[in-house]
């Protein structure tokens, strides 16, 4: 199964989005199909049409910009999933910070990580999973930090910048942390 496109590519809460998929299991239905946005279950699945290869969803509260993941618990094929190649952009206030990428990914413990985006100057600290890092270098378009040894290698983590005004601002995708060479 593959997500081939989604329309529209951006929107705010309550926006209806149609995901187009190829090779959907023929027994896909609304009761066995889940959709995640940026790893979070914040969207509502409204329609599932395996013949047309579409899933209709509504963007819910607390949604963050990022990739879609569709998971079908197919009675005939088992668990089948697909991740979009592109990010859906949830409408934000013009001054609200947005993290758009993480580099490098994967990253090693003790290696420098760069988060890029816009309006990042209000980020006070960064979370890698539950580990909070205060020693960060911040500009309006980039955050640099060193991955601390307290972050366990061999795992994937959600990354978020912490702000006073907007709370957590999530980076798209998951960060893979390795032990290095």
PDB file of C-alpha atoms in Angstrom:
ATOM      1  CA  UNK A   1       0.000   0.000   0.000  1.00  0.00           C
ATOM      2  CA  UNK A   2       1.269   3.495  -0.825  1.00  0.00           C
ATOM      3  CA  UNK A   3      -0.059   7.021  -0.263  1.00  0.00           C
ATOM      4  CA  UNK A   4       0.163   8.554  -3.733  1.00  0.00           C
ATOM      5  CA  UNK A   5      -1.272  12.009  -2.893  1.00  0.00           C
ATOM      6  CA  UNK A   6      -3.561  14.005  -0.633  1.00  0.00           C
ATOM      7  CA  UNK A   7      -5.752  17.019  -1.301  1.00  0.00           C
ATOM      8  CA  UNK A   8      -5.633  19.693  -0.062  1.00  0.00           C
ATOM      9  CA  UNK A   9      -1.982  19.806   1.079  1.00  0.00           C
ATOM     10  CA  UNK A  10      -2.648  22.280   3.889  1.00  0.00           C
ATOM     11  CA  UNK A  11      -5.498  23.437   6.061  1.00  0.00           C
ATOM     12  CA  UNK A  12      -6.687  24.210   9.551  1.00  0.00           C
ATOM     13  CA  UNK A  13      -8.722  22.256  12.100  1.00  0.00           C
ATOM     14  CA  UNK A  14     -11.931  20.827  10.557  1.00  0.00           C
ATOM     15  CA  UNK A  15     -10.421  20.729   7.047  1.00  0.00           C
ATOM     16  CA  UNK A  16     -11.616  17.720   5.023  1.00  0.00           C
ATOM     17  CA  UNK A  17      -8.717  15.905   3.312  1.00  0.00           C
ATOM     18  CA  UNK A  18      -8.831  13.080   0.769  1.00  0.00           C
ATOM     19  CA  UNK A  19      -5.892  10.677   0.799  1.00  0.00           C
ATOM     20  CA  UNK A  20      -5.312   8.678  -2.407  1.00  0.00           C
ATOM     21  CA  UNK A  21      -3.681   5.281  -2.019  1.00  0.00           C
ATOM     22  CA  UNK A  22      -2.547   2.497  -4.304  1.00  0.00           C
ATOM     23  CA  UNK A  23      -2.791  -1.204  -3.453  1.00  0.00           C
ATOM     24  CA  UNK A  24      -5.256  -0.753  -0.577  1.00  0.00           C
ATOM     25  CA  UNK A  25      -6.473  -4.056   0.850  1.00  0.00           C
ATOM     26  CA  UNK A  26      -9.907  -4.791  -0.628  1.00  0.00           C
ATOM     27  CA  UNK A  27     -11.309  -5.316   2.880  1.00  0.00           C
ATOM     28  CA  UNK A  28     -10.277  -1.848   4.093  1.00  0.00           C
ATOM     29  CA  UNK A  29     -13.124  -0.150   5.982  1.00  0.00           C
ATOM     30  CA  UNK A  30     -13.629   2.747   8.364  1.00  0.00           C
ATOM     31  CA  UNK A  31     -13.635   0.384  11.360  1.00  0.00           C
ATOM     32  CA  UNK A  32     -10.207  -1.129  10.529  1.00  0.00           C
ATOM     33  CA  UNK A  33      -8.410   1.928   9.099  1.00  0.00           C
ATOM     34  CA  UNK A  34      -6.529   4.477  11.200  1.00  0.00           C
ATOM     35  CA  UNK A  35      -4.817   7.665  10.026  1.00  0.00           C
ATOM     36  CA  UNK A  36      -2.077   9.505  11.926  1.00  0.00           C
ATOM     37  CA  UNK A  37      -0.744  13.002  11.244  1.00  0.00           C
ATOM     38  CA  UNK A  38       2.833  13.608  12.436  1.00  0.00           C
ATOM     39  CA  UNK A  39       2.572  10.424  14.500  1.00  0.00           C
ATOM     40  CA  UNK A  40      -0.493  11.627  16.394  1.00  0.00           C
ATOM     41  CA  UNK A  41      -4.040  10.284  16.290  1.00  0.00           C
ATOM     42  CA  UNK A  42      -5.652  13.709  15.825  1.00  0.00           C
ATOM     43  CA  UNK A  43      -7.680  13.130  12.654  1.00  0.00           C
ATOM     44  CA  UNK A  44     -11.108  11.570  12.165  1.00  0.00           C
ATOM     45  CA  UNK A  45     -11.558   8.880   9.504  1.00  0.00           C
ATOM     46  CA  UNK A  46     -14.843   9.607   7.713  1.00  0.00           C
ATOM     47  CA  UNK A  47     -14.817   7.398   4.608  1.00  0.00           C
ATOM     48  CA  UNK A  48     -12.791   4.469   3.288  1.00  0.00           C
ATOM     49  CA  UNK A  49     -13.229   3.333  -0.328  1.00  0.00           C
ATOM     50  CA  UNK A  50     -10.765   0.563  -1.251  1.00  0.00           C
ATOM     51  CA  UNK A  51     -12.089   0.335  -4.834  1.00  0.00           C
ATOM     52  CA  UNK A  52     -11.389   4.044  -5.456  1.00  0.00           C
ATOM     53  CA  UNK A  53      -8.279   3.907  -3.256  1.00  0.00           C
ATOM     54  CA  UNK A  54      -9.354   6.836  -1.077  1.00  0.00           C
ATOM     55  CA  UNK A  55      -9.622   7.657   2.611  1.00  0.00           C
ATOM     56  CA  UNK A  56     -11.534  10.778   3.659  1.00  0.00           C
ATOM     57  CA  UNK A  57     -10.473  12.408   6.927  1.00  0.00           C
ATOM     58  CA  UNK A  58     -11.032  15.577   8.937  1.00  0.00           C
ATOM     59  CA  UNK A  59      -8.149  17.414  10.620  1.00  0.00           C
ATOM     60  CA  UNK A  60      -8.817  17.509  14.354  1.00  0.00           C
ATOM     61  CA  UNK A  61      -7.770  19.761  17.236  1.00  0.00           C
ATOM     62  CA  UNK A  62      -4.113  19.604  18.352  1.00  0.00           C
ATOM     63  CA  UNK A  63      -3.007  18.419  14.892  1.00  0.00           C
ATOM     64  CA  UNK A  64       0.581  19.238  13.939  1.00  0.00           C
ATOM     65  CA  UNK A  65       2.074  19.580  10.463  1.00  0.00           C
ATOM     66  CA  UNK A  66       3.763  16.418   9.246  1.00  0.00           C
ATOM     67  CA  UNK A  67       3.398  13.238   7.269  1.00  0.00           C
ATOM     68  CA  UNK A  68       0.291  11.064   7.113  1.00  0.00           C
ATOM     69  CA  UNK A  69       0.450   7.396   8.060  1.00  0.00           C
ATOM     70  CA  UNK A  70      -2.440   5.109   7.134  1.00  0.00           C
ATOM     71  CA  UNK A  71      -2.728   1.775   8.977  1.00  0.00           C
ATOM     72  CA  UNK A  72      -5.215  -0.896   7.868  1.00  0.00           C
ATOM     73  CA  UNK A  73      -5.873  -3.901  10.126  1.00  0.00           C
ATOM     74  CA  UNK A  74      -6.833  -6.068   7.158  1.00  0.00           C
ATOM     75  CA  UNK A  75      -8.567  -9.370   8.005  1.00  0.00           C
ATOM     76  CA  UNK A  76      -7.053 -10.927   4.860  1.00  0.00           C
ATOM     77  CA  UNK A  77      -3.567  -9.321   4.795  1.00  0.00           C
ATOM     78  CA  UNK A  78      -2.813  -8.446   8.428  1.00  0.00           C
ATOM     79  CA  UNK A  79      -1.490  -4.999   9.325  1.00  0.00           C
ATOM     80  CA  UNK A  80      -0.702  -2.901   6.237  1.00  0.00           C
ATOM     81  CA  UNK A  81       0.623   0.657   6.487  1.00  0.00           C
ATOM     82  CA  UNK A  82       1.829   3.518   4.290  1.00  0.00           C
ATOM     83  CA  UNK A  83       3.499   6.860   4.985  1.00  0.00           C
ATOM     84  CA  UNK A  84       3.170   9.949   2.814  1.00  0.00           C
ATOM     85  CA  UNK A  85       6.311  11.303   1.166  1.00  0.00           C
ATOM     86  CA  UNK A  86       5.157  14.895   1.692  1.00  0.00           C
ATOM     87  CA  UNK A  87       3.977  16.789   4.747  1.00  0.00           C
ATOM     88  CA  UNK A  88       0.500  18.191   5.329  1.00  0.00           C
ATOM     89  CA  UNK A  89       0.732  21.738   6.711  1.00  0.00           C
ATOM     90  CA  UNK A  90      -1.673  22.577   9.496  1.00  0.00           C
ATOM     91  CA  UNK A  91      -2.532  26.274   9.401  1.00  0.00           C
ATOM     92  CA  UNK A  92      -0.604  28.244  11.998  1.00  0.00           C
ATOM     93  CA  UNK A  93      -0.642  31.797  13.213  1.00  0.00           C
ATOM     94  CA  UNK A  94       1.859  33.849  11.165  1.00  0.00           C
ATOM     95  CA  UNK A  95       4.246  34.207  14.125  1.00  0.00           C
ATOM     96  CA  UNK A  96       3.831  30.647  15.445  1.00  0.00           C
ATOM     97  CA  UNK A  97       7.077  28.646  15.285  1.00  0.00           C
ATOM     98  CA  UNK A  98       7.222  25.684  12.941  1.00  0.00           C
ATOM     99  CA  UNK A  99       9.955  23.041  12.770  1.00  0.00           C
ATOM    100  CA  UNK A 100      10.144  21.765   9.196  1.00  0.00           C
ATOM    101  CA  UNK A 101      13.162  19.414   9.205  1.00  0.00           C
ATOM    102  CA  UNK A 102      15.763  17.618  11.334  1.00  0.00           C
ATOM    103  CA  UNK A 103      19.290  16.959  10.078  1.00  0.00           C
ATOM    104  CA  UNK A 104      21.060  14.601  10.222  1.00  0.00           C
ATOM    105  CA  UNK A 105      18.571  11.801  10.675  1.00  0.00           C
ATOM    106  CA  UNK A 106      19.697   9.329  11.875  1.00  0.00           C
ATOM    107  CA  UNK A 107      21.907  11.144  14.382  1.00  0.00           C
ATOM    108  CA  UNK A 108      24.450   9.740  16.845  1.00  0.00           C
ATOM    109  CA  UNK A 109      24.653  10.413  20.563  1.00  0.00           C
ATOM    110  CA  UNK A 110      27.024  13.420  21.098  1.00  0.00           C
ATOM    111  CA  UNK A 111      26.507  14.577  17.484  1.00  0.00           C
ATOM    112  CA  UNK A 112      25.091  17.999  16.637  1.00  0.00           C
ATOM    113  CA  UNK A 113      21.465  18.076  15.480  1.00  0.00           C
ATOM    114  CA  UNK A 114      19.990  20.959  13.462  1.00  0.00           C
ATOM    115  CA  UNK A 115      16.270  21.727  13.420  1.00  0.00           C
ATOM    116  CA  UNK A 116      15.203  24.121  10.672  1.00  0.00           C
ATOM    117  CA  UNK A 117      11.980  26.029  10.205  1.00  0.00           C
ATOM    118  CA  UNK A 118      10.567  29.488  10.817  1.00  0.00           C
ATOM    119  CA  UNK A 119       9.904  31.732  13.796  1.00  0.00           C
ATOM    120  CA  UNK A 120      12.066  29.475  15.963  1.00  0.00           C
ATOM    121  CA  UNK A 121      13.450  32.301  18.122  1.00  0.00           C
ATOM    122  CA  UNK A 122      10.779  31.659  20.787  1.00  0.00           C
ATOM    123  CA  UNK A 123      11.924  28.055  21.401  1.00  0.00           C
ATOM    124  CA  UNK A 124      13.450  27.837  24.891  1.00  0.00           C
ATOM    125  CA  UNK A 125      14.368  24.134  25.002  1.00  0.00           C
ATOM    126  CA  UNK A 126      14.095  20.964  22.906  1.00  0.00           C
ATOM    127  CA  UNK A 127      12.694  17.565  23.824  1.00  0.00           C
ATOM    128  CA  UNK A 128      14.078  14.363  22.298  1.00  0.00           C
ATOM    129  CA  UNK A 129      11.446  11.970  23.586  1.00  0.00           C
ATOM    130  CA  UNK A 130      11.196  12.864  27.288  1.00  0.00           C
ATOM    131  CA  UNK A 131      14.754  14.209  27.533  1.00  0.00           C
ATOM    132  CA  UNK A 132      14.731  18.019  27.730  1.00  0.00           C
ATOM    133  CA  UNK A 133      17.763  19.919  26.391  1.00  0.00           C
ATOM    134  CA  UNK A 134      18.247  23.538  27.503  1.00  0.00           C
ATOM    135  CA  UNK A 135      21.703  24.087  25.996  1.00  0.00           C
ATOM    136  CA  UNK A 136      20.538  25.084  22.498  1.00  0.00           C
ATOM    137  CA  UNK A 137      21.601  27.714  19.953  1.00  0.00           C
ATOM    138  CA  UNK A 138      18.542  29.421  18.452  1.00  0.00           C
ATOM    139  CA  UNK A 139      17.953  31.756  15.509  1.00  0.00           C
ATOM    140  CA  UNK A 140      14.700  32.508  13.689  1.00  0.00           C
ATOM    141  CA  UNK A 141      15.300  29.672  11.186  1.00  0.00           C
ATOM    142  CA  UNK A 142      17.529  27.125  12.998  1.00  0.00           C
ATOM    143  CA  UNK A 143      18.072  25.403  16.338  1.00  0.00           C
ATOM    144  CA  UNK A 144      21.351  23.608  17.000  1.00  0.00           C
ATOM    145  CA  UNK A 145      21.967  21.229  19.872  1.00  0.00           C
ATOM    146  CA  UNK A 146      24.158  18.286  20.816  1.00  0.00           C
ATOM    147  CA  UNK A 147      22.334  15.002  21.366  1.00  0.00           C
ATOM    148  CA  UNK A 148      23.064  14.187  25.030  1.00  0.00           C
ATOM    149  CA  UNK A 149      24.286  10.810  26.264  1.00  0.00           C
ATOM    150  CA  UNK A 150      21.066  10.477  28.267  1.00  0.00           C
ATOM    151  CA  UNK A 151      19.211   9.823  24.982  1.00  0.00           C
ATOM    152  CA  UNK A 152      19.277   6.076  24.411  1.00  0.00           C
ATOM    153  CA  UNK A 153      20.786   4.912  21.116  1.00  0.00           C
ATOM    154  CA  UNK A 154      18.942   2.413  18.947  1.00  0.00           C
ATOM    155  CA  UNK A 155      15.537   4.060  19.326  1.00  0.00           C
ATOM    156  CA  UNK A 156      13.300   6.516  17.481  1.00  0.00           C
ATOM    157  CA  UNK A 157      12.057   9.661  19.197  1.00  0.00           C
ATOM    158  CA  UNK A 158       9.528  12.418  18.655  1.00  0.00           C
ATOM    159  CA  UNK A 159      11.309  15.823  18.750  1.00  0.00           C
ATOM    160  CA  UNK A 160       9.652  19.039  19.938  1.00  0.00           C
ATOM    161  CA  UNK A 161      10.683  22.588  20.723  1.00  0.00           C
ATOM    162  CA  UNK A 162       9.208  24.056  23.911  1.00  0.00           C
ATOM    163  CA  UNK A 163       7.915  27.627  23.805  1.00  0.00           C
ATOM    164  CA  UNK A 164       6.246  29.766  26.455  1.00  0.00           C
ATOM    165  CA  UNK A 165       3.438  31.060  24.228  1.00  0.00           C
ATOM    166  CA  UNK A 166       2.684  28.069  21.966  1.00  0.00           C
ATOM    167  CA  UNK A 167       3.653  25.072  24.107  1.00  0.00           C
ATOM    168  CA  UNK A 168       5.359  22.238  22.245  1.00  0.00           C
ATOM    169  CA  UNK A 169       6.097  22.616  18.547  1.00  0.00           C
ATOM    170  CA  UNK A 170       6.706  19.203  16.957  1.00  0.00           C
ATOM    171  CA  UNK A 171       9.214  18.339  14.256  1.00  0.00           C
ATOM    172  CA  UNK A 172       7.866  16.182  11.404  1.00  0.00           C
ATOM    173  CA  UNK A 173       8.649  12.472  11.581  1.00  0.00           C
ATOM    174  CA  UNK A 174      10.727  10.559  14.073  1.00  0.00           C
ATOM    175  CA  UNK A 175      14.423  10.989  14.929  1.00  0.00           C
ATOM    176  CA  UNK A 176      16.544   7.826  14.845  1.00  0.00           C
ATOM    177  CA  UNK A 177      19.392   7.891  17.359  1.00  0.00           C
ATOM    178  CA  UNK A 178      22.411   5.627  16.835  1.00  0.00           C
ATOM    179  CA  UNK A 179      25.433   4.929  19.029  1.00  0.00           C
ATOM    180  CA  UNK A 180      27.841   6.288  16.399  1.00  0.00           C
ATOM    181  CA  UNK A 181      31.001   4.682  15.147  1.00  0.00           C
TER     182      UNK A 181
END
